[in-house]
Short mmCIF file of C-alpha atoms in Angstrom, two decimals:
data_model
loop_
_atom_site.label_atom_id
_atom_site.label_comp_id
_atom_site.label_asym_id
_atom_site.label_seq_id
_atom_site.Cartn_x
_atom_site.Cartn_y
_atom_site.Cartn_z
CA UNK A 1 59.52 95.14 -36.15
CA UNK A 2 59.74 96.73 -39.68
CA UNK A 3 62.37 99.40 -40.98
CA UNK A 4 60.18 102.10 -40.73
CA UNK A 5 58.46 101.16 -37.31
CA UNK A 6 62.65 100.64 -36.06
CA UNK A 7 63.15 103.90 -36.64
CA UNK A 8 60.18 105.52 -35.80
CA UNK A 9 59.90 103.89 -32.70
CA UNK A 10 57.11 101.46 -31.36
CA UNK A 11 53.30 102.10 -32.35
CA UNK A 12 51.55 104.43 -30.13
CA UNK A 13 48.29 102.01 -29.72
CA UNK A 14 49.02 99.88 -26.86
CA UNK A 15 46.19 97.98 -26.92
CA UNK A 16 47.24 95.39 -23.89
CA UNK A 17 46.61 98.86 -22.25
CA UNK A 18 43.13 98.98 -23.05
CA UNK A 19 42.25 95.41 -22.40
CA UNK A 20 43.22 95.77 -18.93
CA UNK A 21 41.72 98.67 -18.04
CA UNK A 22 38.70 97.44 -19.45
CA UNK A 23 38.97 94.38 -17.46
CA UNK A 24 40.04 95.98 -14.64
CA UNK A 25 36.46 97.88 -14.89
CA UNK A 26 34.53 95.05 -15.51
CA UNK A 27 35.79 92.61 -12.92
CA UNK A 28 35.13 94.93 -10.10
CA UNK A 29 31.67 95.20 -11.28
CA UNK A 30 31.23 91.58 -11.74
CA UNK A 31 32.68 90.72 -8.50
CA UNK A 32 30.78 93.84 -6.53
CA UNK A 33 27.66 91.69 -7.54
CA UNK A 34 28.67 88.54 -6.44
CA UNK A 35 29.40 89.80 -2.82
CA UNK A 36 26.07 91.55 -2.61
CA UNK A 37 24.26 88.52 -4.23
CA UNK A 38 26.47 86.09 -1.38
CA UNK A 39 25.30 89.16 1.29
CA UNK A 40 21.85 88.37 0.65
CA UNK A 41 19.73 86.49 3.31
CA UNK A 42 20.08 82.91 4.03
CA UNK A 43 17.67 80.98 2.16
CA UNK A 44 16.54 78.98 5.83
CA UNK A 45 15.35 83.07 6.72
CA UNK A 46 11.82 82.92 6.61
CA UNK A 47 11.25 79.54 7.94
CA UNK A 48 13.51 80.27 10.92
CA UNK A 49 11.21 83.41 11.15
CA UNK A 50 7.89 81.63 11.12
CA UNK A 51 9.11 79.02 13.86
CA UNK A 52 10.03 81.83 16.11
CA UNK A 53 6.91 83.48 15.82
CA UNK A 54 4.71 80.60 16.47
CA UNK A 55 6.98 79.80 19.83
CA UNK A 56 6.76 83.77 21.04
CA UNK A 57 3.25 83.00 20.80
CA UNK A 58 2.70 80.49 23.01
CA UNK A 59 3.81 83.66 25.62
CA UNK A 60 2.65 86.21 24.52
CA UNK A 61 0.19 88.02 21.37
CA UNK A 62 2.55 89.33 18.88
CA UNK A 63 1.86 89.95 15.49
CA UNK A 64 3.95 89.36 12.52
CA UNK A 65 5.28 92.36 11.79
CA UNK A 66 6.20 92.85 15.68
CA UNK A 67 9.18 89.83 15.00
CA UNK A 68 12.29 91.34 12.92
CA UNK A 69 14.46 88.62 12.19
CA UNK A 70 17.78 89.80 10.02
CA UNK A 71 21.13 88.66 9.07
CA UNK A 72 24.12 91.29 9.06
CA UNK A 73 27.61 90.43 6.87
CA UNK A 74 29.98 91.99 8.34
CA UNK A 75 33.92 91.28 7.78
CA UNK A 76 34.88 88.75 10.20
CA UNK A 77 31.18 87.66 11.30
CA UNK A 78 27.54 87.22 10.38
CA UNK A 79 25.10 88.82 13.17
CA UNK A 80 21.46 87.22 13.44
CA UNK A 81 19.68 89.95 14.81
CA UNK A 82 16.48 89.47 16.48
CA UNK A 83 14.08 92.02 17.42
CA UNK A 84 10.40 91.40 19.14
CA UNK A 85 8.33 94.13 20.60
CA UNK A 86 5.86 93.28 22.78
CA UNK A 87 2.89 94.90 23.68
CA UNK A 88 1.77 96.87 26.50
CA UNK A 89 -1.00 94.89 27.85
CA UNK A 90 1.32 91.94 27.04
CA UNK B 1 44.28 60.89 1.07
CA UNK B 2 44.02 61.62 -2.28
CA UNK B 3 44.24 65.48 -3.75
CA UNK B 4 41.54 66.50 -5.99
CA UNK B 5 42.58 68.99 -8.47
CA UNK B 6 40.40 70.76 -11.12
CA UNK B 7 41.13 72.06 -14.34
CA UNK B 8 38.92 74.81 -15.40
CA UNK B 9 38.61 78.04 -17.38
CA UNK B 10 35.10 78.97 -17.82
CA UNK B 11 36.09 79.81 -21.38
CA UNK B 12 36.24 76.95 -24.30
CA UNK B 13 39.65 76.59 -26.29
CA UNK B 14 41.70 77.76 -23.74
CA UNK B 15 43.79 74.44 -23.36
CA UNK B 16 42.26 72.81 -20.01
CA UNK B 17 42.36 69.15 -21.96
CA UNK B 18 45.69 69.67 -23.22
CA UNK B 19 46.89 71.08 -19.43
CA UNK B 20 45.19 67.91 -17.66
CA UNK B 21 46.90 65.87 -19.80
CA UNK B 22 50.11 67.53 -19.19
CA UNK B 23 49.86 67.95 -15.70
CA UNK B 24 48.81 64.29 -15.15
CA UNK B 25 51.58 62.63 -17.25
CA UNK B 26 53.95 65.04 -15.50
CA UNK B 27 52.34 63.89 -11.45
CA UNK B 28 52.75 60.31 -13.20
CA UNK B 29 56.53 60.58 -14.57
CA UNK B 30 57.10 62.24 -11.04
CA UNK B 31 55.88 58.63 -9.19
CA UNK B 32 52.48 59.63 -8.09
CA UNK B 33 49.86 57.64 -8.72
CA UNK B 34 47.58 60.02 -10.82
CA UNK B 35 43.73 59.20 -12.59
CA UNK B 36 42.66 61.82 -14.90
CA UNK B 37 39.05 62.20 -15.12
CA UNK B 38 36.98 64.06 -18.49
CA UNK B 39 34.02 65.81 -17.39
CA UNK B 40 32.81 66.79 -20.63
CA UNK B 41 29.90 64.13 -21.55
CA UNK B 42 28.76 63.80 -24.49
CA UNK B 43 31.77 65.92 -25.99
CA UNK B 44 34.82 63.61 -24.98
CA UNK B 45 38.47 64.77 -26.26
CA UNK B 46 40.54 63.88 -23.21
CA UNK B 47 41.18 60.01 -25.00
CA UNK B 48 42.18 61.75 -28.15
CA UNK B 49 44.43 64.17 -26.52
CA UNK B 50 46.02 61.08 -24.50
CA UNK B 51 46.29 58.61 -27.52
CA UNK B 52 43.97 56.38 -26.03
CA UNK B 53 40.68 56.85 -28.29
CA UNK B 54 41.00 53.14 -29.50
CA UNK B 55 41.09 51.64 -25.99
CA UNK B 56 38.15 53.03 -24.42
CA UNK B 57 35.71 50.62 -23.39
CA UNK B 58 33.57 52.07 -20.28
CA UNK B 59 33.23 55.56 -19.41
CA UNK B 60 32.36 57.76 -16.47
CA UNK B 61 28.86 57.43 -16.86
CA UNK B 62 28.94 53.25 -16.88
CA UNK B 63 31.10 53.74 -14.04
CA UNK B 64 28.32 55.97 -12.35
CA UNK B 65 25.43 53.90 -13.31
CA UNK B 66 27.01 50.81 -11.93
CA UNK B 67 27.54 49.34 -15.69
CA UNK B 68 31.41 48.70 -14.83
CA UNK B 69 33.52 48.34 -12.19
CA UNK B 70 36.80 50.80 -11.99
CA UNK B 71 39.55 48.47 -12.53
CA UNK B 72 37.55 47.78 -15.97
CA UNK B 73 37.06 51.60 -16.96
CA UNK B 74 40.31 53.13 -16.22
CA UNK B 75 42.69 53.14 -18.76
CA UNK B 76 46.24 52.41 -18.02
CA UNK B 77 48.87 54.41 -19.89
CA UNK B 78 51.26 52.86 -21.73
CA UNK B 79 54.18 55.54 -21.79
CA UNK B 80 54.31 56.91 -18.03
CA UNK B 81 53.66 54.28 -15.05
CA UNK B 82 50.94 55.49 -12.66
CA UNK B 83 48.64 57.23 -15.02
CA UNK B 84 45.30 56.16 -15.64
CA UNK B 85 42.40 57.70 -17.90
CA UNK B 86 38.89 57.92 -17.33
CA UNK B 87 36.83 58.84 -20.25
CA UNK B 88 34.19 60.50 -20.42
CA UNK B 89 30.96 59.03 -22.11
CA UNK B 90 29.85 60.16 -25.62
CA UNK B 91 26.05 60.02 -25.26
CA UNK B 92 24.21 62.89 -23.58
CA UNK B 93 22.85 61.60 -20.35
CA UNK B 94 23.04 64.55 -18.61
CA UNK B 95 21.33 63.55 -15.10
CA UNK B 96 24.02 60.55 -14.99
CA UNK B 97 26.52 63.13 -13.69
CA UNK B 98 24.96 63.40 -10.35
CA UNK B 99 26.93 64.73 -7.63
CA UNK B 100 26.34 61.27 -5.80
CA UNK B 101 27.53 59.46 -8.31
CA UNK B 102 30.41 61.63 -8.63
CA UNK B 103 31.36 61.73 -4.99
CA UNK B 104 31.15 57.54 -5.60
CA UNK B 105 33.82 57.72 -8.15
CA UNK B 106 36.02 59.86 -6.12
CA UNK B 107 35.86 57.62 -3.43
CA UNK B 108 36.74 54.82 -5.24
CA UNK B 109 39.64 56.45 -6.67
CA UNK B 110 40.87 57.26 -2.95
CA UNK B 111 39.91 53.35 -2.10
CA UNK B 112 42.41 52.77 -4.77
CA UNK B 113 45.16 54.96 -3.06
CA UNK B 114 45.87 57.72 -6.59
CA UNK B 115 47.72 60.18 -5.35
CA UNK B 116 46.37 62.88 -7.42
CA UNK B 117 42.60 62.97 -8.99
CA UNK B 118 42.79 65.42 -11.99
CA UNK B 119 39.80 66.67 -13.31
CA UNK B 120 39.31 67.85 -16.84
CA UNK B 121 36.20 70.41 -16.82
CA UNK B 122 34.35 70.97 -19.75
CA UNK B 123 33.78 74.64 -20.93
CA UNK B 124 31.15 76.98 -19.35
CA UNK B 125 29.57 77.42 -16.19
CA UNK B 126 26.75 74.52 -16.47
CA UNK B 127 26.32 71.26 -14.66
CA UNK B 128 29.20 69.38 -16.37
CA UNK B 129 31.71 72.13 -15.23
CA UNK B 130 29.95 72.71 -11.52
CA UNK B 131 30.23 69.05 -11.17
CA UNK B 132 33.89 68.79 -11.85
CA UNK B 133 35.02 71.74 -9.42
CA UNK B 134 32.74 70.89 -6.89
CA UNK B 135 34.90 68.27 -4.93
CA UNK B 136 38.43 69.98 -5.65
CA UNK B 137 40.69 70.70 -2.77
CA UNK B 138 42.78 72.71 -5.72
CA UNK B 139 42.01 74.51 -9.16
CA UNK B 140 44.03 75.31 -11.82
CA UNK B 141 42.66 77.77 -14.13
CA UNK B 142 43.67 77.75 -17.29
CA UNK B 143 43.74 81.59 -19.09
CA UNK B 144 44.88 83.20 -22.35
CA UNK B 145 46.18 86.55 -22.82
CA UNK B 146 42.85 87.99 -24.10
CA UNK B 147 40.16 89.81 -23.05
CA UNK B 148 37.13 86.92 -23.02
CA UNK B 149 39.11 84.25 -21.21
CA UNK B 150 40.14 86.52 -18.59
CA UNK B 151 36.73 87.54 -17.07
CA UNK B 152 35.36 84.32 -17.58
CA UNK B 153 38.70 82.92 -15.42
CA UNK B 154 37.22 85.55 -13.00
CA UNK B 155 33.85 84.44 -13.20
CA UNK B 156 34.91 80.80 -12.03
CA UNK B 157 36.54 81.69 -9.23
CA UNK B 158 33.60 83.47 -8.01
CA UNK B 159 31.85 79.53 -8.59
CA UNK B 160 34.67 77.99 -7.03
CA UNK B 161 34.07 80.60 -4.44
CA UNK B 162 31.03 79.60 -3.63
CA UNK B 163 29.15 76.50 -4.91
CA UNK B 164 32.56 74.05 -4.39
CA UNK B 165 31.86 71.49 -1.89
CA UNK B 166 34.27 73.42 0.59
CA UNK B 167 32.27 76.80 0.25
CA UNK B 168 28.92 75.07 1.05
CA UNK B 169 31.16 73.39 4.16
CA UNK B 170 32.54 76.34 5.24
CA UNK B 171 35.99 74.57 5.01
CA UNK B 172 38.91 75.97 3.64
CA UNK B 173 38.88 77.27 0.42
CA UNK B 174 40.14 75.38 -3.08
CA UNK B 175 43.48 76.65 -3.17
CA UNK B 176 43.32 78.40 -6.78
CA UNK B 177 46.20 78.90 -9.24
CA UNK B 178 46.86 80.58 -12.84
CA UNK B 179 48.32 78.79 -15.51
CA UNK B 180 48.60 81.45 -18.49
CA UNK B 181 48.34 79.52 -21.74
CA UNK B 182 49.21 80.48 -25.44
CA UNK B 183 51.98 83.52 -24.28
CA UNK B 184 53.67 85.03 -26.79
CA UNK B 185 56.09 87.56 -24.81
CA UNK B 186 57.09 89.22 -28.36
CA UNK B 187 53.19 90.58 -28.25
CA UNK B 188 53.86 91.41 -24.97
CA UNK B 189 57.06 93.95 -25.83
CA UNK B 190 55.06 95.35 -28.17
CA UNK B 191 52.09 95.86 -25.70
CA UNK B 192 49.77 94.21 -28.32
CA UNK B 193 49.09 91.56 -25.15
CA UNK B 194 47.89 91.44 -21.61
CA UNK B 195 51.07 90.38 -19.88
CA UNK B 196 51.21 87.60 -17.16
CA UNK B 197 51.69 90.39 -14.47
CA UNK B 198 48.27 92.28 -15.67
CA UNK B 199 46.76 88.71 -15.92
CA UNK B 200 48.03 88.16 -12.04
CA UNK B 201 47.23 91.29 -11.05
CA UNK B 202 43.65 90.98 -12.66
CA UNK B 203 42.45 87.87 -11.24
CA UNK B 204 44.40 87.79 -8.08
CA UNK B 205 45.55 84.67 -7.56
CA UNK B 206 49.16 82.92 -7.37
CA UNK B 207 50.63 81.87 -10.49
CA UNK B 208 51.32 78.26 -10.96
CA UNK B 209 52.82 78.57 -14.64
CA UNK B 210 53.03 80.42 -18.33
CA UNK B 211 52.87 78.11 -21.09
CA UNK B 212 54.62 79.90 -23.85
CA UNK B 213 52.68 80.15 -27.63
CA UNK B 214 54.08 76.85 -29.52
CA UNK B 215 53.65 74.97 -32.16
CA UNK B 216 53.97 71.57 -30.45
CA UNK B 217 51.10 71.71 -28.77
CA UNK B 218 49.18 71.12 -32.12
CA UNK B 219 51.92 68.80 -32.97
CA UNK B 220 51.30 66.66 -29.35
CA UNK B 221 48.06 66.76 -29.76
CA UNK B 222 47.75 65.27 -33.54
CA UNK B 223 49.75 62.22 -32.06
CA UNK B 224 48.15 61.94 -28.74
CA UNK B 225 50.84 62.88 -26.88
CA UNK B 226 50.88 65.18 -23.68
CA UNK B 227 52.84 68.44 -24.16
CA UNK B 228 55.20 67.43 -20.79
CA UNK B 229 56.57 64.61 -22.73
CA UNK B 230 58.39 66.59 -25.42
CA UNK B 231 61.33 67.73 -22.79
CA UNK B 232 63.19 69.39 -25.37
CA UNK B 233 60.66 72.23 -26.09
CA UNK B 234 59.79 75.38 -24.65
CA UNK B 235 55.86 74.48 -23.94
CA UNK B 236 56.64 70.91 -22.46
CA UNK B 237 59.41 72.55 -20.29
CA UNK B 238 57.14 74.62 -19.12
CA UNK B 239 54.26 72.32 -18.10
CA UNK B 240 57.02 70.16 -16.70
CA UNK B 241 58.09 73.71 -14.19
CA UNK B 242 54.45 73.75 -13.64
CA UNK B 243 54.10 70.39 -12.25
CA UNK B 244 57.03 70.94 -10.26
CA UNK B 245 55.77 73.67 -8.66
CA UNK B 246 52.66 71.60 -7.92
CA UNK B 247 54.77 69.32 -6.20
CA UNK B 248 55.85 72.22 -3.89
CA UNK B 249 59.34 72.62 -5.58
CA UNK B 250 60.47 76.46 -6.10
CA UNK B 251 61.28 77.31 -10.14
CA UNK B 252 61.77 80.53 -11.46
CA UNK B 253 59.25 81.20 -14.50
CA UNK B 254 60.86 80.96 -18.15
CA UNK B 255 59.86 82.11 -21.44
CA UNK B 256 58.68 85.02 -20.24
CA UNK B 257 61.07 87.31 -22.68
CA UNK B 258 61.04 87.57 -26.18
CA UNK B 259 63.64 85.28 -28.23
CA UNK B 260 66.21 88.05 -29.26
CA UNK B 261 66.21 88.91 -32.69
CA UNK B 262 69.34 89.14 -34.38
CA UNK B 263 70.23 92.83 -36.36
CA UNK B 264 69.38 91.68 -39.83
CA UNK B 265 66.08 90.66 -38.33
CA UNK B 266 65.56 93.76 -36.55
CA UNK B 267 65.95 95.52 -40.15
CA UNK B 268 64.13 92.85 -42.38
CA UNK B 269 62.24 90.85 -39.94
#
């Protein structure tokens, strides 16, 4: 620290200030992205989907888009959810 | 069983050669038996940085390939008992680095009963870098006090996170730790730099260390020295808390305040 800036006290741009709100911003975007991308289905999802549908049909007539086969994140768990509708003359 | 730790940073420059170097010697001069692997093929710096350059004879990639055995390719240091270097190779055979022949290395290391396996990433997010994090049971990641080095820190956890051998496993995680590099805590007062609490408080994770700005790490590194071994600076203490710390001991951090200047300097200075 100079004279002048010893007695005029320290500078007013506090630039460490800026840098870490600015990385404060951008981390939480960057990381936002990662947990969707990680959220995003397993890549074993359509084969697993396929399989089923061929065994439900050894049953019973279902078409394709009567098998739902999803994954749900959740905190503490991942839910495979499985919905087949049948129908009526089935 | 051995412990696999990587040293990474996303971001080139940071100091990851000069901290596996440090932190090796310092396992090493502690008793453990300690191999220090460079990752960075074709762009090898770890032998220079260890004063080894003239004695490499076999690298990683012989190793790999089956060229050498690994009594001939490590490199036995001659200050510290119980360190050993493997280079890495200076011709750019990417595909050698396969995550087999990796995994073959490592094991041959643990054959050989080395307490610690450090591994010296290279810079960026590619092959070379996913291959040296991807058996670690511990990262250090190596920041500065700037802007580009922290999100790319940030970005590497996220890889560490998730394409590591224990994220594909679903094992526990690689326990991750911050080792702040080139601190100058006189920027700091003057709030010209991020300081390590905004750095911790960034990134999240536990901090192993702060390497304070110093001109001996140039110095070390012109005579192929490791930082550690210069006890009687402020940088080599510092690496030498850090490996401490590693080692489970509790040390408070230092050289984390600005040297006090004296009045004529506060006038003149």
């Amino acid at each position: 620290m100079g004279l002048i800036e010893f007695f005029l006290g320290k500078r007013e741009d506090q630039t460490a200030n800026i840098a870490k709100e600015r990385l404060s911003v951008v981390i939480a975007h960057e990381r936002s992205a990662r947990t969707q991308k990680r959220g995003s289905d397993p890549e074993y999802l359509p084969k697993l989907k396929q399989e089923l549908l061929d065994v439900i049909r050894k049953y019973a007539p279902v078409q394709e888009e009567d098998v739902d086969v999803r994954v749900e994140k959740s905190e503490n768990c991942d839910i495979l959810e499985l919905n087949i509708n049948l129908s009526d003359h089935a | 069983m051995s412990k696999i730790i990587v040293v990474t940073s996303g971001k080139g420059g940071v100091g990851k050669t000069t901290t596996s170097a440090s932190i090796a010697a310092g396992l090493a001069r502690a008793g453990k038996k300690t191999a220090v692997i460079d990752f960075d093929v074709g762009l090898r710096n770890l032998d220079l940085i260890m004063g080894c350059e003239r004695r490499v004879v076999y690298d990683l990639v012989n190793l790999i390939k089956g060229e050498s055995n690994l009594k001939q390719t490590l490199i036995r240091d001659k200050r510290v008992d119980n360190l050993y270097i493997l280079p890495a190779s200076q011709t750019r055979d990417k595909d050698a680095l396969s995550k087999e022949g990796v995994e073959k290395v490592l094991k041959d290391l643990m054959r050989d009963r080395f307490d610690y396996i450090i591994c010296d990433s290279p810079a960026g997010i590619e092959h070379g870098a996913r291959m040296a994090l991807y058996f670690a049971d511990e990262a250090i990641v190596v920041t500065n006090p700037e802007v580009s080095s922290v999100r790319d820190s940030d970005r590497i956890l996220g890889i560490l996170q998730s394409k590591s051998r224990r994220a594909e496993l679903g094992q526990p995680p690689v326990q991750e730790r911050l080792l702040v590099t080139r601190y100058d805590p006189s920027r700091v007062d003057t709030g010209q730099m991020l300081s390590v609490n905004d750095i911790v408080d960034l990134l999240a994770i536990p901090l192993l260390g702060v390497i304070p700005e110093s001109k001996i790490v140039l110095e070390s590194s012109n005579q192929g020295r490791p930082v550690v071994l210069e006890s009687d600076t402020n940088a080599g203490q510092a690496y030498d808390d850090a490996v401490a710390r590693l080692l489970g001991e509790k040390r408070p951090m230092r050289f984390l305040e600005a040297q006090k200047k004296g009045l004529f300097r506060r006038f003149f200075g």
